[in-house]
Coordinates of C-alpha atoms in Angstrom, one line a residue:
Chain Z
X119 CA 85.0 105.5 126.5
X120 CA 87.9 103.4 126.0
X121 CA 87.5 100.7 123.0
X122 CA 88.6 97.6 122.3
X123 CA 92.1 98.2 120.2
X124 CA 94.1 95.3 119.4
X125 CA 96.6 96.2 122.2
X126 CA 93.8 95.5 125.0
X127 CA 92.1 92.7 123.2
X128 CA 95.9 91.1 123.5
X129 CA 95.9 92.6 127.1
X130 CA 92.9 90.3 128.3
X131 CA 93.6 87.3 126.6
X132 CA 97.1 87.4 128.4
X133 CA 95.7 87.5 131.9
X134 CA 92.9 85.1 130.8
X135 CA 95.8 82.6 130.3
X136 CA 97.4 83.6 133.4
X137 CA 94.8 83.6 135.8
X138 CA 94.0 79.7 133.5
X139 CA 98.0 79.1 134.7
X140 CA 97.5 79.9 138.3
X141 CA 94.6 77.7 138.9
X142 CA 95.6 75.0 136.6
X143 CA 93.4 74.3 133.8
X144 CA 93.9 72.1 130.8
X145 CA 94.8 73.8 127.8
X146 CA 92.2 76.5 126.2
X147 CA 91.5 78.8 122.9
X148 CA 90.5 82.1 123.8
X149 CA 88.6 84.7 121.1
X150 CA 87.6 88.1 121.6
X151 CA 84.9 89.5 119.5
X152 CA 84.3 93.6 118.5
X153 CA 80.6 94.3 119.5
X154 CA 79.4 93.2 116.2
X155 CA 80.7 89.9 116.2
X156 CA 83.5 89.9 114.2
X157 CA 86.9 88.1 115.6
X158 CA 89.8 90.7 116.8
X159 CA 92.2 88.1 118.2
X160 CA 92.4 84.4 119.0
X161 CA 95.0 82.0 120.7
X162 CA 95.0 78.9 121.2
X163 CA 97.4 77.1 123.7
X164 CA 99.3 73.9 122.5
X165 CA 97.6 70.9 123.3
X166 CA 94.6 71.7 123.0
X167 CA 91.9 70.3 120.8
X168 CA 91.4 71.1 117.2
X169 CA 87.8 72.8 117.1
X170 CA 88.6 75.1 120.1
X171 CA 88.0 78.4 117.9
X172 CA 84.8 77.4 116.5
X173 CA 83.5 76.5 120.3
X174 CA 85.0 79.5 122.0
X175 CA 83.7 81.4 119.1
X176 CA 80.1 80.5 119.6
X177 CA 80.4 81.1 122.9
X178 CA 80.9 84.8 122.4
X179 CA 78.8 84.9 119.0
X180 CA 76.0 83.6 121.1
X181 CA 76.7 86.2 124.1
X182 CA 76.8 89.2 121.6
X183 CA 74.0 88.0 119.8
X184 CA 71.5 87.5 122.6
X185 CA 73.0 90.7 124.7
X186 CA 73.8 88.3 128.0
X187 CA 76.7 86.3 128.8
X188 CA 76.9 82.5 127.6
X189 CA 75.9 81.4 131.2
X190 CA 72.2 82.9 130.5
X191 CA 72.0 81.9 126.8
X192 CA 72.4 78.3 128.4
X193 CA 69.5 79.0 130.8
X194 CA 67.6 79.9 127.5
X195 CA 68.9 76.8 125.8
X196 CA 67.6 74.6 128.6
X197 CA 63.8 76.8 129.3
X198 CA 63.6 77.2 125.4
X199 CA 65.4 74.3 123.1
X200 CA 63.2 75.4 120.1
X201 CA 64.1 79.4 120.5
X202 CA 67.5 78.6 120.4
X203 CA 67.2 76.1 117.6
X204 CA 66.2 78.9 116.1
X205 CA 68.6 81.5 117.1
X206 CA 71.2 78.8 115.9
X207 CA 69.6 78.5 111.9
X208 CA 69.1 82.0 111.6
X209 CA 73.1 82.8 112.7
X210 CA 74.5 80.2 110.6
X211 CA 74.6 77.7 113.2
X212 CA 77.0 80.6 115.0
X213 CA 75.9 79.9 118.6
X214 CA 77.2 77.1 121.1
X215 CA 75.0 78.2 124.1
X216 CA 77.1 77.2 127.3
X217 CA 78.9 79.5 129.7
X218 CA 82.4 80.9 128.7
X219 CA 81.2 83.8 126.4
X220 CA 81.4 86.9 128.8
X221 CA 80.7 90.4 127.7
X222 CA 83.1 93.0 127.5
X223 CA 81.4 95.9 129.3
X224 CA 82.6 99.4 129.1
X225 CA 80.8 102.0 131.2
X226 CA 77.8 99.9 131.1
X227 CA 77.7 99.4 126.7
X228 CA 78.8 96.2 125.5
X229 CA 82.1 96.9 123.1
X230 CA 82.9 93.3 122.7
X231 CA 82.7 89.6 124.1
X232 CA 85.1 86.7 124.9
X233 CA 84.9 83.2 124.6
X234 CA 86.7 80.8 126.2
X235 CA 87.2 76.8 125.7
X236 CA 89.0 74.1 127.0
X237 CA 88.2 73.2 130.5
X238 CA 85.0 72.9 132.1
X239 CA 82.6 75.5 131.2
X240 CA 82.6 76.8 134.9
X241 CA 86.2 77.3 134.5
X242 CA 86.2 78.8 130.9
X243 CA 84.1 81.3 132.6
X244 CA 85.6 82.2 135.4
X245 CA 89.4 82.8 133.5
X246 CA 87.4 84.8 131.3
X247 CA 86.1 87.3 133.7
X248 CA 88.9 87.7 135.4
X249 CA 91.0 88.3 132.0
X250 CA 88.5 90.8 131.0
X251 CA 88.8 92.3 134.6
X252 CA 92.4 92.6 134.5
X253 CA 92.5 94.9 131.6
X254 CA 90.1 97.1 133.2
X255 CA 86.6 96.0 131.7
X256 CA 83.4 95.2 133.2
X257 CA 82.8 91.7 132.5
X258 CA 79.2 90.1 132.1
X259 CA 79.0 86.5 132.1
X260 CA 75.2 86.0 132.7
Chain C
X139 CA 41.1 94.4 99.9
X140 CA 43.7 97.4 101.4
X141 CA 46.9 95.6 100.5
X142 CA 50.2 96.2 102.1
X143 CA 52.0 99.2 100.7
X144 CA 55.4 100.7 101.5
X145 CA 53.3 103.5 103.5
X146 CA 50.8 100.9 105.2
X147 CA 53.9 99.1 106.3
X148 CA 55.8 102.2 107.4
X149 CA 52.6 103.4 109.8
X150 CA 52.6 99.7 111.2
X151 CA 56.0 100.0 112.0
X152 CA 55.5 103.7 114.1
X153 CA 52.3 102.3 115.6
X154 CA 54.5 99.4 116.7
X155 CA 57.4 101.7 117.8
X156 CA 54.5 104.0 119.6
X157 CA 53.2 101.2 121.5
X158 CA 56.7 99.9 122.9
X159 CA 57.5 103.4 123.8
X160 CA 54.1 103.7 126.0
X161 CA 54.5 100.4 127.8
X162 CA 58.4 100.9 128.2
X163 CA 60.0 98.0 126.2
X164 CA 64.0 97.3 125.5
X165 CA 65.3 98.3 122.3
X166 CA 63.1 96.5 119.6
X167 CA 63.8 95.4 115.9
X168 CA 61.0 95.3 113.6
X169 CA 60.3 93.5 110.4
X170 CA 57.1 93.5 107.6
X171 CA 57.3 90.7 105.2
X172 CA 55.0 90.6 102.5
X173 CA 52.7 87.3 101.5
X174 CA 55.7 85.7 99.9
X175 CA 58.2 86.0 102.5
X176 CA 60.1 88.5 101.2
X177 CA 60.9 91.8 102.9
X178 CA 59.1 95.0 102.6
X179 CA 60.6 97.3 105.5
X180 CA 62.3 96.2 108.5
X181 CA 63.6 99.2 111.7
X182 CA 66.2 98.8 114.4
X183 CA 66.1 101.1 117.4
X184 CA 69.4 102.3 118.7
X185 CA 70.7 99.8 121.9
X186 CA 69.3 96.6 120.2
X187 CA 71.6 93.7 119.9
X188 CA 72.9 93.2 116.3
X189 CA 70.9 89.6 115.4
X190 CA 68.0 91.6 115.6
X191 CA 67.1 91.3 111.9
X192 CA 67.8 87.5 112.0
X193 CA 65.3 86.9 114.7
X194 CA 62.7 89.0 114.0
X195 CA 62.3 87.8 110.6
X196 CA 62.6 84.4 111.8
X197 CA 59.3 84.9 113.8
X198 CA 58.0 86.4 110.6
X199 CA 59.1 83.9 108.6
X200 CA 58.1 80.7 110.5
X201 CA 54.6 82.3 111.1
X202 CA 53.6 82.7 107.4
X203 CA 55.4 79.2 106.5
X204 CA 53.0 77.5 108.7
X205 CA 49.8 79.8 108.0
X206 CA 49.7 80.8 111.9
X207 CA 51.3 83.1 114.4
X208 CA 54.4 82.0 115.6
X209 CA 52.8 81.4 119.5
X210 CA 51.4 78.7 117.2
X211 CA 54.2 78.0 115.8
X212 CA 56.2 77.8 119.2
X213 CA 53.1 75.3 120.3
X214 CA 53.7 73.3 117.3
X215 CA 57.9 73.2 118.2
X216 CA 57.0 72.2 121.6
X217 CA 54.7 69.2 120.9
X218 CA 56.6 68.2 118.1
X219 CA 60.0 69.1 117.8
X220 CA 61.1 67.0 114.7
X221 CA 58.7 68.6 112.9
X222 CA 60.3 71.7 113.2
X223 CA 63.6 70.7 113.0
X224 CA 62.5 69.5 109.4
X225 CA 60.8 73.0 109.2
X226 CA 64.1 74.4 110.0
X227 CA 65.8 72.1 107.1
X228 CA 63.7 72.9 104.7
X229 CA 63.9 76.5 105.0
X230 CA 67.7 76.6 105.4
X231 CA 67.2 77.6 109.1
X232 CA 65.1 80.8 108.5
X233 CA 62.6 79.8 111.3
X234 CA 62.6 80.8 115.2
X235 CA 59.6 79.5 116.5
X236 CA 58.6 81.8 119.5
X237 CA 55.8 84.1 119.5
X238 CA 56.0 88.2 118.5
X239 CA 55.8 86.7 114.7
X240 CA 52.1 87.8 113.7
X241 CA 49.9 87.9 110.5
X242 CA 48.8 90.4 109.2
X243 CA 45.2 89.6 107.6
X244 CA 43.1 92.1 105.4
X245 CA 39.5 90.5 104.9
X246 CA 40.5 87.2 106.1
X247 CA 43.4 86.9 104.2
X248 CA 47.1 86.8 104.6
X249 CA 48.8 89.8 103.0
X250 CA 52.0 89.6 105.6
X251 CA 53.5 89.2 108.5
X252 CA 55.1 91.6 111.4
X253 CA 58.5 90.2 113.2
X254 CA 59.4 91.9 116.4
X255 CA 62.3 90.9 119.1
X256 CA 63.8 92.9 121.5
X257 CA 61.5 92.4 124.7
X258 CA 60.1 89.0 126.0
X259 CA 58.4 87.2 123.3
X260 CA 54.8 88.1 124.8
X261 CA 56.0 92.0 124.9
X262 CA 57.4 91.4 121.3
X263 CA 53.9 90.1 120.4
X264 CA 51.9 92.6 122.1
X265 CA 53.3 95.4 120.4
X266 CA 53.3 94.1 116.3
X267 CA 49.4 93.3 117.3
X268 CA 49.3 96.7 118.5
X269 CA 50.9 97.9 115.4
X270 CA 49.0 96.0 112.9
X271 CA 45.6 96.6 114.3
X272 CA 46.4 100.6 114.4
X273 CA 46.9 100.6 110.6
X274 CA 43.3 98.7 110.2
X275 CA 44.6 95.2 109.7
X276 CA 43.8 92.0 111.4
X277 CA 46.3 90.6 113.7
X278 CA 46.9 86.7 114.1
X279 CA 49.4 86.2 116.5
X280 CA 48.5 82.3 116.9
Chain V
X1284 CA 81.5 112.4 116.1
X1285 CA 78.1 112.1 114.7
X1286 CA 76.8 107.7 114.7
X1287 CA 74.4 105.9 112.7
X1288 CA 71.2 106.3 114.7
X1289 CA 68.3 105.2 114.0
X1290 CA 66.9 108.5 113.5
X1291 CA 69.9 109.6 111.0
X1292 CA 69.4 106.2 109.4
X1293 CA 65.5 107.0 108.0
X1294 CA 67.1 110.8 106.9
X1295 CA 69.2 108.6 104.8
X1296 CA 66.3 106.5 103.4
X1297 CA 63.9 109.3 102.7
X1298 CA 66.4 111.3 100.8
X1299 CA 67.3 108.6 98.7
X1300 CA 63.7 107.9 98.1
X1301 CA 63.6 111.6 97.5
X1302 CA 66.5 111.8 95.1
X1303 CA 65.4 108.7 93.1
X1304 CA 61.7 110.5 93.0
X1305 CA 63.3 114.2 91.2
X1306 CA 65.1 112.3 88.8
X1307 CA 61.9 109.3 88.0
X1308 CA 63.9 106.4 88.7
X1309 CA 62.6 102.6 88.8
X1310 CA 60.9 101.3 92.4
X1311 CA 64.0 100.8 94.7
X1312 CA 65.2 98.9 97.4
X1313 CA 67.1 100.7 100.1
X1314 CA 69.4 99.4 103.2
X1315 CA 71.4 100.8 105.7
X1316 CA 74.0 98.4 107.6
X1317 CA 76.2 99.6 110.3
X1318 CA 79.8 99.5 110.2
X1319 CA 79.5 95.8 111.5
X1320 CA 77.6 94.6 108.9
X1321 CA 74.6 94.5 110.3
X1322 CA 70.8 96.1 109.4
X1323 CA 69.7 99.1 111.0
X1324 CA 66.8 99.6 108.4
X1325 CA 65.8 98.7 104.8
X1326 CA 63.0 99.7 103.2
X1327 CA 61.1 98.7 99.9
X1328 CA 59.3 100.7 97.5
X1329 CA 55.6 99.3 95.7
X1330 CA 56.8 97.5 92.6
X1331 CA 60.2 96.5 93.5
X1332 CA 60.5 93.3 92.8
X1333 CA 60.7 90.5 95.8
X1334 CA 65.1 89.8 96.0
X1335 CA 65.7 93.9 96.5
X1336 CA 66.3 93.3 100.4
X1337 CA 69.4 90.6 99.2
X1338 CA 70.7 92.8 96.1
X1339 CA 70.7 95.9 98.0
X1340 CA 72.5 94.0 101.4
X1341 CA 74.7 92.5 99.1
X1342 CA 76.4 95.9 98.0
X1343 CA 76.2 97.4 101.4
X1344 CA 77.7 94.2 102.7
X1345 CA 80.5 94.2 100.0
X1346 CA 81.6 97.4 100.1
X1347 CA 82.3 96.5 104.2
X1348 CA 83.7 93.8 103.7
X1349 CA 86.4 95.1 101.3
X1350 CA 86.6 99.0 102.8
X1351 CA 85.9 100.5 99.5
X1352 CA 82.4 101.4 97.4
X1353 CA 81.4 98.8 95.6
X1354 CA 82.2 100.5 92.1
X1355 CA 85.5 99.7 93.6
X1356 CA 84.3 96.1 94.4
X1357 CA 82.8 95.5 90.6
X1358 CA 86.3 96.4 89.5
X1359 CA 87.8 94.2 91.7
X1360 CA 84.9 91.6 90.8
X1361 CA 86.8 92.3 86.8
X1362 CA 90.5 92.3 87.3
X1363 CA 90.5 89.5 89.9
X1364 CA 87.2 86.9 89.4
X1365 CA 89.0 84.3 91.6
X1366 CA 89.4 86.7 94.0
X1367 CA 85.4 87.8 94.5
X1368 CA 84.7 84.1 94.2
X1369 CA 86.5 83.9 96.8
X1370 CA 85.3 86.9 98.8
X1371 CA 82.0 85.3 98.5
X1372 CA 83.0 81.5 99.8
X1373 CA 84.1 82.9 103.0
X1374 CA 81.7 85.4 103.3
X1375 CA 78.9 83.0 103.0
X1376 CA 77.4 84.6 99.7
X1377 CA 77.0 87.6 101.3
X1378 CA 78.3 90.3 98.4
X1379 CA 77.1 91.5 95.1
X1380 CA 79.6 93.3 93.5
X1381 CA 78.3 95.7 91.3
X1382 CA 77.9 99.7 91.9
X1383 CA 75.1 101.0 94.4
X1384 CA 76.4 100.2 97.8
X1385 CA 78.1 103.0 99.1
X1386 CA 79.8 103.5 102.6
X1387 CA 78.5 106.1 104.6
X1388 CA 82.0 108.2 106.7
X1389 CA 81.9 110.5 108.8
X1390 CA 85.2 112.4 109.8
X1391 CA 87.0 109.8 107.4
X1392 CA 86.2 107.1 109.3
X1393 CA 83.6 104.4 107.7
X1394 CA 80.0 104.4 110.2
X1395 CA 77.9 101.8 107.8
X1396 CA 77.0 101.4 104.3
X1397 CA 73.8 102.1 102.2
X1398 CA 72.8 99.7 99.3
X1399 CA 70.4 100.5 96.9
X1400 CA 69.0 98.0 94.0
X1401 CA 66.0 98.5 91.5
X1402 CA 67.4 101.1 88.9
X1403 CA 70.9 101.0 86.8
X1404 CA 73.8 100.4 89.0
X1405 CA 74.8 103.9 88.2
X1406 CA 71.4 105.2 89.3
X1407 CA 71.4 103.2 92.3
X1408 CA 74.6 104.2 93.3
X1409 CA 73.7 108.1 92.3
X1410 CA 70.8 108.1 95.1
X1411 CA 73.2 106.4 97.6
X1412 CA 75.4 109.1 97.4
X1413 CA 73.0 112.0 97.6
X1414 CA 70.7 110.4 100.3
X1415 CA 74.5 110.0 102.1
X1416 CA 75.1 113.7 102.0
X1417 CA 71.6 114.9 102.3
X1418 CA 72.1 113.4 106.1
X1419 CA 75.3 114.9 106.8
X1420 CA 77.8 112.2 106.0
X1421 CA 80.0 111.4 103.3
X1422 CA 79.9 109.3 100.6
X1423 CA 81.9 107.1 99.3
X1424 CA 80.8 105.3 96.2
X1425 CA 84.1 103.5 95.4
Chain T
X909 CA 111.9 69.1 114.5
X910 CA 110.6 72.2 115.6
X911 CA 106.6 72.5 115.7
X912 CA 104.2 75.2 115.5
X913 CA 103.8 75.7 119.1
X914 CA 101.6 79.0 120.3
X915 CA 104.9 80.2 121.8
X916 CA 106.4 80.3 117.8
X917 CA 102.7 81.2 116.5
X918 CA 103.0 84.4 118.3
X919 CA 107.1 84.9 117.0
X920 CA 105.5 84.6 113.5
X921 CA 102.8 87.4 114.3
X922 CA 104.7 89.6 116.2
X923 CA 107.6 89.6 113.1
X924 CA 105.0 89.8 110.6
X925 CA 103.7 92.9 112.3
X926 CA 106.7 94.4 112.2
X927 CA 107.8 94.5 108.5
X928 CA 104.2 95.5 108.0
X929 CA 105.3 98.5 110.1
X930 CA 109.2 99.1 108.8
X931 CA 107.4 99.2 104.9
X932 CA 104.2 100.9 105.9
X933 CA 101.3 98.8 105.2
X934 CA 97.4 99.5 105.9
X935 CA 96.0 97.3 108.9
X936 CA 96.9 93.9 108.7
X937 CA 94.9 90.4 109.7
X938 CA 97.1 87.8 110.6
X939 CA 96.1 84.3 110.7
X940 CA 98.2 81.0 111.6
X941 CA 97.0 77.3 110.6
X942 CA 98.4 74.4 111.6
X943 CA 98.9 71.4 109.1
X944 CA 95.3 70.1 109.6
X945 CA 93.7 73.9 108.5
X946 CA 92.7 75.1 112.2
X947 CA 93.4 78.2 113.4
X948 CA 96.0 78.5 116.1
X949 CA 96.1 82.2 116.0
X950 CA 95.4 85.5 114.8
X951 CA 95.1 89.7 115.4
X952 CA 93.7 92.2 113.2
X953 CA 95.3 95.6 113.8
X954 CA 93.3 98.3 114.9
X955 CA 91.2 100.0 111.4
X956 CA 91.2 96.9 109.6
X957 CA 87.7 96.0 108.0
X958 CA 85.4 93.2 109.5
X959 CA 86.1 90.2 107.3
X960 CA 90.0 90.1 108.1
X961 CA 89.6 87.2 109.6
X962 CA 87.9 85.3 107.0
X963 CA 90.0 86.4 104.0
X964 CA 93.0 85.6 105.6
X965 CA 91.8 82.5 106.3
X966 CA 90.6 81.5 103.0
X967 CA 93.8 82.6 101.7
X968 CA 95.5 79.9 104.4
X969 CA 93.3 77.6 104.1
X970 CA 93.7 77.1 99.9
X971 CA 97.5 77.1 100.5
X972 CA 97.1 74.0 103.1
X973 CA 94.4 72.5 101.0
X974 CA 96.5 72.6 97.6
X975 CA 99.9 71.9 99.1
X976 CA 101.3 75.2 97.7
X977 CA 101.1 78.4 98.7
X978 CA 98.7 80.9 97.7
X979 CA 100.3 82.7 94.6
X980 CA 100.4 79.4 93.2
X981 CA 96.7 78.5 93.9
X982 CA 95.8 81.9 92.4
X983 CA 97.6 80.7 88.9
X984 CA 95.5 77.7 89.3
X985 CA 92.4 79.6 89.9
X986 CA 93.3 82.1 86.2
X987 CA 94.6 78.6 84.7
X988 CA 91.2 76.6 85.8
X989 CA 88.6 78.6 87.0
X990 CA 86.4 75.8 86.5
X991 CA 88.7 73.2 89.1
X992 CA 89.0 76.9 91.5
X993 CA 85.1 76.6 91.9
X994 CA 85.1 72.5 92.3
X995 CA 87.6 73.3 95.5
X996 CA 85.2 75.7 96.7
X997 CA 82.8 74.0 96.4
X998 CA 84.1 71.0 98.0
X999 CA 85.6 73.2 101.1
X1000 CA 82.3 74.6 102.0
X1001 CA 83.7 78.2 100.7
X1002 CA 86.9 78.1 102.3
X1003 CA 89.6 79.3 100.0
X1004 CA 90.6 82.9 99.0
X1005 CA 92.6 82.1 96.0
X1006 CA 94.9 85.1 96.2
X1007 CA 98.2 85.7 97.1
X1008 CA 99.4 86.3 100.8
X1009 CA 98.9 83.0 102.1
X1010 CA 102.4 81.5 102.8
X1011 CA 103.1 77.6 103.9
X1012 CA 105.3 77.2 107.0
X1013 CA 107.7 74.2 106.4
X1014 CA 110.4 72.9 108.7
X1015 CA 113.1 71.0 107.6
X1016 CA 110.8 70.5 104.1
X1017 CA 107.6 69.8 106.1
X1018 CA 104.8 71.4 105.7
X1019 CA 103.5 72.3 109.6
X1020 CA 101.2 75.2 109.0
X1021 CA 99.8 78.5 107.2
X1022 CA 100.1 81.9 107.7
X1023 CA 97.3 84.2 106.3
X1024 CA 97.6 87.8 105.7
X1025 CA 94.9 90.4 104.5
X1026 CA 94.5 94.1 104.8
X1027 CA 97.3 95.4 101.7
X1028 CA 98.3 94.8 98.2
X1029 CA 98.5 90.9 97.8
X1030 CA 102.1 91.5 96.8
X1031 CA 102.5 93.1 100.5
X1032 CA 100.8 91.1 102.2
X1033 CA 102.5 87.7 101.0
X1034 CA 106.4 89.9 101.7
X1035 CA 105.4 90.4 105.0
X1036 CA 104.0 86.8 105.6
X1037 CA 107.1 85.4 104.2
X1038 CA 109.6 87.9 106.6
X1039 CA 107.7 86.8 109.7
X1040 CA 107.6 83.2 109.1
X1041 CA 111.4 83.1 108.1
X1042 CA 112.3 85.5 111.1
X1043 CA 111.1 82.6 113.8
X1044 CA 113.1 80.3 112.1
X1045 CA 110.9 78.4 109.5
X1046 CA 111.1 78.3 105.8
X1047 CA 108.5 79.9 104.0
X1048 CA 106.8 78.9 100.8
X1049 CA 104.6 81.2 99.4
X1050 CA 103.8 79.4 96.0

């Protein structure tokens, strides 16, 4: 199974920002998270607003956390505001449940997550698939 | 009264794991607190997601703060959610307020509590009622 | 290369128990974290007394966090205070630096920690290490 | 004056990685602030433990909050433990008051942080200090 070294974890967020580049977004923070929620790598383009790690960062906490992509712990957010009240008190207040936090899939097991911020949660989504794509993942945005 | 020993906590445990098994449920984590809150024995199957801990204690925790099973407790969120959000404060944010958090009563009384996620919350619940009863408890689920 | 399963993880707890039993030590608290940081299974022993669950994470969780035993760590926690004041700032009060947590390798290579609290550090740490090897692993106290 | 754009962010990494390399070091964690304490970037090389991240970041952090870099905050810290645990305290836990975090001035100015944790202290400051003056800045590592 191939894991989530540095070099590939630099590999996605490099074609995140390209595919971000190609369709034009404003500028973003990207993380990428092992599988147990621990940062491996973060960038964050210039311009960009100060708190973009900690959003991206709950982004993919919160995907890891609840094993779906950000775009289904929002769902949860919206069906269940007092379950992910407290999801967010036991984490630490670790979770920022909106789309952008796509799992990093390989061969089916989750190995990691990324979380992407900046633009409109649609888009942070979509840039972040397509990184994690592009570096030969399965990516799970939910 | 029977009170709630390592071993009596360790069979409620395999009753619980025993019951998921039969009715096919996701990965599950499972937790025992004792009367006071505190942890006696807690179980993660392999595949489950690594907050498991967190919220199954959280069920736990919330159930035996309130006196009820946390289906009562996720009634009480839903009718009055600044109430739990105080709930929440108070505790330092050790409360999820969704059912599979059940007490475990000997005689009437509360000895414990059993915190299971992993499943839906009604699977979550079905199974630590499962587990309690097989190890001659009452179960309380709310 | 062999991984912290749940089933390896409770061969770990019952030879600890076992160990501790042989050589008459105090009630105990034991846990197992992966190499994440995160609980697979803890469990507690009658007469223990109700913080055991937080002592015994705490030198599982420091020895982790650092990469060394947590001998190592109390050492570390002696030459450099500042530093393991530190260390516990940005780890959210996560580590207790004394002996007794004790990472669990396998081929070299660290899979997850056992901490054990309830006897002398020295004891604790003692069990650690044979309920470690009893499973097949090595130990490494620090 | 020359800013801490990603583009130089990533200079700074990339050179600090490779007098890790040239003199040998265990896996690093790199972190970059900018002048207000947020992180721009970071990597943690492949076999570095979990709380990289966090530990280069507190030691970042306490350079940027102090004005001085991190050597110099961890003779505060031995000087007045007691004033160490006040900026703690007041930080929410931020500060790793150990050497290896370096201040990035340009022309005098302080305009960032860089972070490093995985060696000695000694190392990881000397490597800190070679990236930072290898993209051009001055370093200041207290």
């Amino acid at each position: 199974m191939p894991s989530l070294t540095l070099a590939k974890t630099n590999e996605i967020i490099e074609a995140t920002f390209a595919k971000a580049k190609e369709i034009n977004l404003k500028p973003l923070g990207i993380v990428v998270f092992d599988a147990g929620g621990h940062v491996v790598a973060f960038q964050k383009q210039d311009g960009a607003s100060f708190l973009r790690f900690e959003i991206a960062s709950g982004k993919a906490y919160g995907a890891l956390a609840v094993g779906a992509g950000s775009r289904r712990v929002e769902a949860m957010a919206k069906e269940r505001p007092h379950f992910m009240q407290g999801l967010s008190g036991v984490s630490g207040g670790k979770v920022v449940p909106v789309a952008g936090g796509v799992l990093i899939r390989s061969q089916g097991e989750v190995i990691g997550a990324v979380g992407v911020s900046g633009d409109t949660s649609d888009n942070d989504e979509l840039v972040a698939i397509a990184g994690i794509q592009a570096a030969g993942f399965e990516a799970d945005g939910g």
